[in-house]
């Protein structure tokens, strides 16, 4: 069985990079006689807009992509995220953290620490709150919760997943890599009550995704997802991280790159096949 998904955030227009990702996943599902699902990743309610969501449906339809209804929307899924956070909290694997980005930058670049280390989530957390935080009682609300990476990896030496994309092969990640180069990632953001990592893992499992197709900018984050799957007894999908679509200067396209919005190509009279050619499909 092959079941994949496209999981855009409705925080801006779909651009060529999104079109490539969605078309590739859709084509792979068709070729395998499997399913393609759509999931709206709208946990960041300060940035998600209904008009962007409507535009996503419209652009994907125009591209010839079809998916089963109803579409899963992460903003409906907080109870599922809370249940998992409660579980991780009661296992002592989470701790509250009150550090701001500036606090982390200051602590991480203290003279004895050298240059701040960058991980898949930005600066690797130097651990300021780890020892002093109170992990007893009920899970606190309204504060960020970090995963105690070293504790989460107790008894785990290595993690593995199968990759079929640009770095195809059996991928092994050492526990040491996760501890020193990824660190205590935030699993519940103060302002959201969840995080990309937590939600994506719970929802890929809930949607029974067997193949995750997404850009290679998320390759490093996959180690976090595989660890969470192991901690939560969830299956690990096959991952397919694809090349990124870049502009003529080699810079990868960002959501803000409105000049390349699919909508604008449509307005110029381009066809879905033109888009396929532009992204190399
Ligand atoms: N919402 C994420 C994004 O737009 C999706 C990441 C994923 O496919 O796991 O980048």
Short mmCIF file of C-alpha atoms and ligand atoms in Angstrom, two decimals, residues 5-11 18 21 39-42 74 196 200 204 212-215 217-218 225 239 255, ligand 1:
data_model
loop_
_atom_site.label_atom_id
_atom_site.label_comp_id
_atom_site.label_asym_id
_atom_site.label_seq_id
_atom_site.Cartn_x
_atom_site.Cartn_y
_atom_site.Cartn_z
CA UNK A 5 0.19 13.44 1.49
CA UNK A 6 0.89 17.07 0.70
CA UNK A 7 0.82 19.25 3.79
CA UNK A 8 0.97 22.97 2.99
CA UNK A 9 0.63 25.76 5.52
CA UNK A 10 -1.95 28.36 4.43
CA UNK A 11 0.33 31.27 5.19
CA UNK A 18 4.92 23.64 -3.66
CA UNK A 21 6.13 18.77 -4.21
CA UNK A 39 -3.53 18.11 5.02
CA UNK A 40 -3.72 21.77 5.96
CA UNK A 41 -0.96 22.62 8.46
CA UNK A 42 -2.51 25.66 10.08
CA UNK A 74 -4.37 20.72 12.09
CA UNK A 196 5.44 21.38 13.60
CA UNK A 200 3.41 16.23 11.70
CA UNK A 204 1.15 11.28 9.49
CA UNK A 212 6.31 11.07 3.17
CA UNK A 213 7.24 13.15 0.12
CA UNK A 214 8.64 16.60 0.94
CA UNK A 215 11.53 18.97 0.25
CA UNK A 217 15.15 21.16 3.52
CA UNK A 218 13.32 18.89 5.97
CA UNK A 225 10.28 12.66 13.66
CA UNK A 239 10.78 9.19 3.41
CA UNK A 255 6.62 31.47 0.61
N1 LIG B 1 3.67 22.36 6.53
C1 LIG B 1 5.01 21.96 6.19
C2 LIG B 1 5.55 22.92 5.15
O1 LIG B 1 4.76 23.57 4.49
C3 LIG B 1 5.00 20.56 5.64
C4 LIG B 1 6.18 19.80 6.00
C5 LIG B 1 6.07 18.30 5.71
O2 LIG B 1 5.66 17.95 4.60
O3 LIG B 1 6.36 17.53 6.60
O4 LIG B 1 6.74 23.05 4.99
#
